[in-house]
CSV table of C-alpha atoms in Angstrom, one decimal:
chain,number,residue,atom,x,y,z
A,227,MET,CA,-33.8,-37.8,-16.7
A,228,ALA,CA,-31.7,-39.4,-19.5
A,229,PRO,CA,-30.5,-42.9,-18.5
A,230,LYS,CA,-26.8,-43.1,-17.4
A,231,PRO,CA,-25.2,-45.9,-19.3
A,232,ALA,CA,-23.9,-48.9,-17.4
A,233,ARG,CA,-20.1,-49.1,-17.1
A,234,PRO,CA,-18.2,-52.4,-17.4
A,235,ALA,CA,-16.7,-53.7,-14.1
A,236,PHE,CA,-13.2,-53.8,-15.7
A,237,PRO,CA,-11.5,-51.7,-13.1
A,238,LEU,CA,-12.5,-54.1,-10.3
A,239,GLY,CA,-11.5,-57.1,-12.3
A,240,SER,CA,-8.1,-55.6,-13.0
A,241,LEU,CA,-7.6,-54.8,-9.3
A,242,ILE,CA,-8.3,-58.4,-8.3
A,243,LEU,CA,-6.0,-59.8,-10.9
A,244,LEU,CA,-3.2,-57.4,-9.9
A,245,ALA,CA,-3.6,-58.1,-6.2
A,246,LEU,CA,-3.6,-61.8,-6.8
A,247,SER,CA,-0.5,-61.7,-8.9
A,248,ILE,CA,1.3,-59.6,-6.2
A,249,PHE,CA,0.1,-61.1,-3.0
A,250,PHE,CA,-1.6,-64.4,-3.5
A,251,LEU,CA,-1.5,-67.9,-5.1
A,252,SER,CA,-4.6,-70.1,-5.3
A,253,LEU,CA,-4.2,-73.0,-3.0
A,254,PRO,CA,-6.4,-76.2,-3.0
A,255,GLY,CA,-5.0,-77.5,0.3
A,256,GLN,CA,-4.5,-74.9,2.9
A,257,THR,CA,-4.0,-75.1,6.7
A,258,GLN,CA,-6.7,-74.0,9.1
A,259,SER,CA,-4.7,-71.1,10.5
A,260,GLY,CA,-4.3,-67.8,8.7
A,261,ARG,CA,-6.6,-68.7,5.8
A,262,PHE,CA,-7.3,-66.1,3.1
A,263,TRP,CA,-10.1,-65.6,0.7
A,264,GLN,CA,-10.6,-63.3,-2.3
A,265,LEU,CA,-14.1,-61.8,-1.7
A,266,THR,CA,-16.3,-60.2,-4.3
A,267,ILE,CA,-19.7,-58.7,-3.5
A,268,LYS,CA,-22.1,-57.7,-6.3
A,269,ILE,CA,-25.3,-55.8,-5.4
A,270,GLN,CA,-28.1,-54.9,-7.8
A,271,VAL,CA,-31.0,-52.7,-6.7
A,272,GLN,CA,-34.2,-51.7,-8.6
A,273,GLY,CA,-36.6,-49.4,-6.8
A,274,ASP,CA,-39.7,-47.3,-7.2
A,275,PHE,CA,-41.0,-44.5,-5.0
A,276,TYR,CA,-44.5,-43.1,-4.6
A,277,PRO,CA,-46.4,-40.3,-2.9
A,278,ALA,CA,-48.4,-41.9,-0.1
A,279,THR,CA,-51.6,-40.4,-1.6
A,280,SER,CA,-51.1,-41.9,-5.0
A,281,GLY,CA,-50.7,-45.4,-6.4
A,282,MET,CA,-48.6,-44.1,-9.4
A,283,PRO,CA,-44.8,-44.1,-9.0
A,284,ALA,CA,-43.1,-40.7,-8.9
A,285,GLY,CA,-39.9,-42.1,-10.1
A,286,ASN,CA,-37.5,-45.1,-10.1
A,287,TYR,CA,-33.9,-46.0,-9.7
A,288,TRP,CA,-31.4,-48.7,-10.7
A,289,LEU,CA,-28.1,-49.3,-8.9
A,290,ALA,CA,-25.4,-51.9,-9.5
A,291,SER,CA,-22.2,-51.9,-7.4
A,292,ASP,CA,-19.3,-54.2,-6.9
A,293,TRP,CA,-16.8,-54.5,-4.0
A,294,CYS,CA,-13.7,-56.6,-4.0
A,295,GLY,CA,-11.0,-57.4,-1.4
A,296,PHE,CA,-9.7,-60.2,0.8
A,297,LEU,CA,-10.6,-61.8,4.1
A,298,GLU,CA,-8.1,-63.2,6.5
A,299,GLU,CA,-9.3,-65.6,9.2
A,300,ASP,CA,-8.4,-64.3,12.7
A,301,GLY,CA,-9.8,-66.7,15.2
A,302,LEU,CA,-13.6,-66.7,14.8
A,303,ASP,CA,-13.4,-63.2,13.3
A,304,PHE,CA,-11.9,-61.8,10.0
A,305,ILE,CA,-9.6,-59.0,8.9
A,306,ILE,CA,-10.8,-57.2,5.8
A,307,TYR,CA,-8.4,-56.0,3.1
A,308,HIS,CA,-10.2,-53.4,1.0
A,309,LEU,CA,-9.1,-53.3,-2.7
A,310,GLY,CA,-11.8,-51.2,-4.2
A,311,SER,CA,-15.4,-50.6,-5.1
A,312,ALA,CA,-17.1,-49.5,-8.4
A,313,THR,CA,-20.5,-48.3,-9.4
A,314,VAL,CA,-21.4,-50.3,-12.5
A,315,ARG,CA,-24.8,-48.6,-13.0
A,316,TRP,CA,-26.5,-45.6,-11.4
A,317,GLN,CA,-29.7,-44.3,-12.8
A,318,LEU,CA,-32.3,-42.1,-11.0
A,319,ASN,CA,-35.5,-41.0,-12.9
A,320,ILE,CA,-37.6,-38.2,-11.6
A,321,GLU,CA,-39.6,-35.4,-13.3
A,322,THR,CA,-37.9,-32.1,-13.0
A,323,LYS,CA,-38.9,-28.5,-13.7
A,324,GLU,CA,-35.2,-27.6,-14.5
A,325,PRO,CA,-32.4,-29.5,-16.2
A,326,GLU,CA,-31.6,-32.8,-14.6
A,327,PRO,CA,-29.9,-32.5,-11.2
A,328,SER,CA,-26.4,-33.7,-10.7
A,329,ILE,CA,-26.6,-36.5,-8.1
A,330,PRO,CA,-23.3,-38.2,-7.1
A,331,GLU,CA,-23.0,-42.0,-7.4
A,332,PRO,CA,-23.4,-43.9,-4.1
A,333,ARG,CA,-20.4,-45.9,-3.0
A,334,LEU,CA,-20.7,-49.5,-1.7
A,335,LYS,CA,-18.8,-50.3,1.5
A,336,LEU,CA,-18.2,-53.6,3.3
A,337,ASP,CA,-18.5,-52.5,6.9
A,338,TYR,CA,-17.9,-55.7,8.8
A,339,VAL,CA,-17.7,-59.5,8.6
A,340,GLN,CA,-18.9,-61.2,11.8
A,341,GLY,CA,-17.6,-64.6,12.5
A,342,ASN,CA,-19.6,-66.9,14.8
A,343,GLU,CA,-19.1,-70.6,15.6
A,344,GLU,CA,-21.7,-71.8,13.1
A,345,GLU,CA,-22.0,-68.9,10.6
A,346,ILE,CA,-20.5,-65.9,9.0
A,347,VAL,CA,-22.5,-62.6,8.6
A,348,PHE,CA,-21.7,-59.8,6.1
A,349,TYR,CA,-22.6,-56.2,6.8
A,350,TYR,CA,-22.6,-53.5,4.0
A,351,SER,CA,-23.9,-50.0,3.4
A,352,PHE,CA,-23.9,-47.3,0.8
A,353,GLU,CA,-22.4,-43.8,1.1
A,354,PRO,CA,-24.4,-41.7,1.1
A,355,GLU,CA,-27.2,-43.8,2.7
A,356,THR,CA,-30.0,-41.3,1.6
A,357,ILE,CA,-30.2,-39.8,-1.8
A,358,ALA,CA,-32.0,-36.5,-2.0
A,359,TRP,CA,-32.7,-34.3,-5.1
A,360,PRO,CA,-33.2,-30.5,-5.5
A,361,ALA,CA,-36.6,-28.9,-4.8
A,362,THR,CA,-36.9,-28.0,-8.5
A,363,SER,CA,-38.2,-31.5,-9.2
A,364,THR,CA,-42.0,-32.0,-9.6
A,365,PHE,CA,-41.9,-34.5,-6.8
A,366,LYS,CA,-39.9,-33.4,-3.7
A,367,GLY,CA,-38.4,-36.3,-1.9
A,368,SER,CA,-35.5,-38.7,-1.4
A,369,ILE,CA,-34.7,-42.4,-1.4
A,370,VAL,CA,-33.0,-44.7,1.2
A,371,LEU,CA,-30.5,-47.2,-0.2
A,372,PRO,CA,-30.4,-50.8,1.2
A,373,SER,CA,-28.0,-51.8,3.9
A,374,VAL,CA,-27.4,-54.7,6.3
A,375,PRO,CA,-28.1,-54.2,9.1
A,376,TRP,CA,-30.4,-51.3,8.6
A,377,VAL,CA,-28.5,-48.3,9.6
A,378,GLY,CA,-29.1,-44.7,10.8
A,379,ALA,CA,-31.9,-43.6,8.4
A,380,ALA,CA,-34.6,-44.4,11.0
A,381,GLU,CA,-32.9,-41.9,13.4
A,382,LYS,CA,-32.8,-39.1,10.9
A,383,ILE,CA,-36.2,-39.2,9.1
A,384,PRO,CA,-39.6,-38.7,10.7
A,385,TRP,CA,-42.1,-41.6,10.8
A,386,PHE,CA,-39.6,-44.0,9.3
A,387,LYS,CA,-40.8,-47.6,8.8
A,388,ARG,CA,-39.0,-50.4,7.0
A,389,ARG,CA,-40.0,-54.0,6.4
A,390,ILE,CA,-39.1,-57.1,4.4
A,391,ILE,CA,-41.9,-58.1,2.0
A,392,ARG,CA,-40.2,-61.3,0.8
A,393,GLY,CA,-36.8,-62.8,1.2
A,394,ASP,CA,-34.3,-62.4,4.0
A,395,GLN,CA,-32.3,-59.3,4.9
A,396,ASN,CA,-29.3,-61.1,6.4
A,397,LEU,CA,-26.3,-62.2,4.4
A,398,SER,CA,-25.0,-65.2,6.1
A,399,LEU,CA,-23.0,-68.4,5.2
A,400,PRO,CA,-22.6,-71.6,7.2
A,401,ARG,CA,-19.0,-71.5,8.5
A,402,SER,CA,-18.5,-75.1,7.3
A,403,LEU,CA,-18.4,-73.8,3.7
A,404,LEU,CA,-15.0,-72.3,4.4
A,405,ALA,CA,-13.6,-75.8,3.9
A,406,ARG,CA,-14.4,-75.4,0.1
A,407,ASN,CA,-12.0,-73.8,-2.3
A,408,GLU,CA,-14.8,-71.7,-3.9
A,409,ILE,CA,-18.1,-70.4,-2.5
A,410,ARG,CA,-20.9,-68.6,-4.3
A,411,ARG,CA,-24.2,-67.6,-2.8
A,412,GLU,CA,-27.1,-65.4,-4.1
A,413,PHE,CA,-29.5,-63.5,-1.8
A,414,ASN,CA,-32.7,-61.8,-3.0
A,415,ARG,CA,-35.2,-59.7,-1.0
A,416,GLU,CA,-37.9,-57.1,-1.5
A,417,GLU,CA,-38.3,-54.3,1.0
A,418,GLU,CA,-40.8,-51.5,1.6
A,419,ILE,CA,-40.0,-48.2,3.2
A,420,THR,CA,-42.4,-45.4,4.4
A,421,PHE,CA,-41.1,-42.1,5.6
A,422,GLN,CA,-41.4,-38.4,5.5
A,423,PRO,CA,-38.4,-36.4,4.1
A,424,SER,CA,-37.8,-33.0,5.6
A,425,GLY,CA,-40.3,-30.5,4.2
A,426,SER,CA,-42.0,-33.1,2.0
A,427,SER,CA,-45.0,-35.3,2.0
A,428,ILE,CA,-44.9,-38.9,3.1
A,429,VAL,CA,-43.1,-41.2,0.6
A,430,LYS,CA,-43.4,-44.9,0.0
A,431,GLN,CA,-40.5,-46.8,-1.5
A,432,ARG,CA,-40.2,-50.4,-2.7
A,433,SER,CA,-36.9,-51.9,-3.6
A,434,ARG,CA,-35.8,-55.3,-5.0
A,435,VAL,CA,-32.3,-56.2,-3.9
A,436,ARG,CA,-30.0,-59.0,-5.3
A,437,VAL,CA,-26.7,-59.7,-3.6
A,438,VAL,CA,-24.1,-62.2,-4.9
A,439,LEU,CA,-21.2,-63.2,-2.6
A,440,GLU,CA,-18.2,-65.0,-4.2
A,441,LEU,CA,-15.2,-66.3,-2.2
A,442,ILE,CA,-12.1,-68.0,-3.5
A,443,LYS,CA,-9.5,-69.5,-1.1
A,444,CYS,CA,-6.0,-68.1,-1.5
A,445,GLN,CA,-2.5,-68.2,-0.1
A,446,LEU,CA,0.1,-65.5,0.4
A,447,ARG,CA,3.3,-65.6,-1.5
A,448,PRO,CA,6.2,-66.2,0.9
A,449,GLY,CA,7.4,-63.2,2.8
A,450,VAL,CA,4.5,-60.9,1.5
A,451,ARG,CA,1.5,-59.5,3.4
A,452,PRO,CA,-1.1,-57.1,2.0
A,453,GLY,CA,-1.3,-55.2,5.3
A,454,GLY,CA,2.3,-54.1,5.7
A,455,GLU,CA,4.7,-55.6,8.2
A,456,ASN,CA,2.2,-58.0,9.9
A,457,GLY,CA,-1.1,-57.4,8.1
A,458,ARG,CA,-3.0,-57.3,11.3
A,459,LYS,CA,-4.8,-54.1,10.6
A,460,TYR,CA,-7.5,-52.5,8.5
A,461,VAL,CA,-5.9,-51.7,5.2
A,462,SER,CA,-6.9,-50.1,1.9
A,463,ALA,CA,-4.5,-51.4,-0.7
A,464,PHE,CA,-6.4,-49.3,-3.4
A,465,PRO,CA,-8.8,-46.4,-3.2
A,466,GLY,CA,-12.3,-47.4,-2.2
């Protein structure tokens, strides 16, 4: 399959700047109640997949996705304001008997931000979670995209096993970091998956995942809330 060129992340950057100019001002000294942060998540994944009976890869994929939005502190928990997500790069290489199949780009979602006394944990997934390709390919199969926590693939695919080879699956920050005006953390892991897609032989998949979290403390402009009248709800200010 011919590589699909990477696209610049300009749309997400524009959304952030637009939202900041409308709703927020940066604020070095902010009170402890009702704090806001601009949140950007950047995920890069490089993976290979193999027939279980062969040591040679049957294909590979590259995925780079960005998500942006805002977090509002709500007691220990957080309200998420979704601005948008963008697929910066999506490339799937497999051998096919026919012209290359059309496989939609996966979409990155921030599912939840769990606030605890000592830490904050971020949960994300891709939609769709599993990427399958037509049976016209030389190697029939599918791939499972990374998520935290690991979601429903294990319930849908026979003999599904997933394990961390190195690194840590969890995306967590010490809550004490929220006192800072800017936070940036990088997480790296390598995971291995073994499963049997429907009607196919057993597949092994190995993925290298890099996640970057960036938070910048913000303040609302007087009399404006991104969530409507009171902002205390799940809101999509922009598609995505």
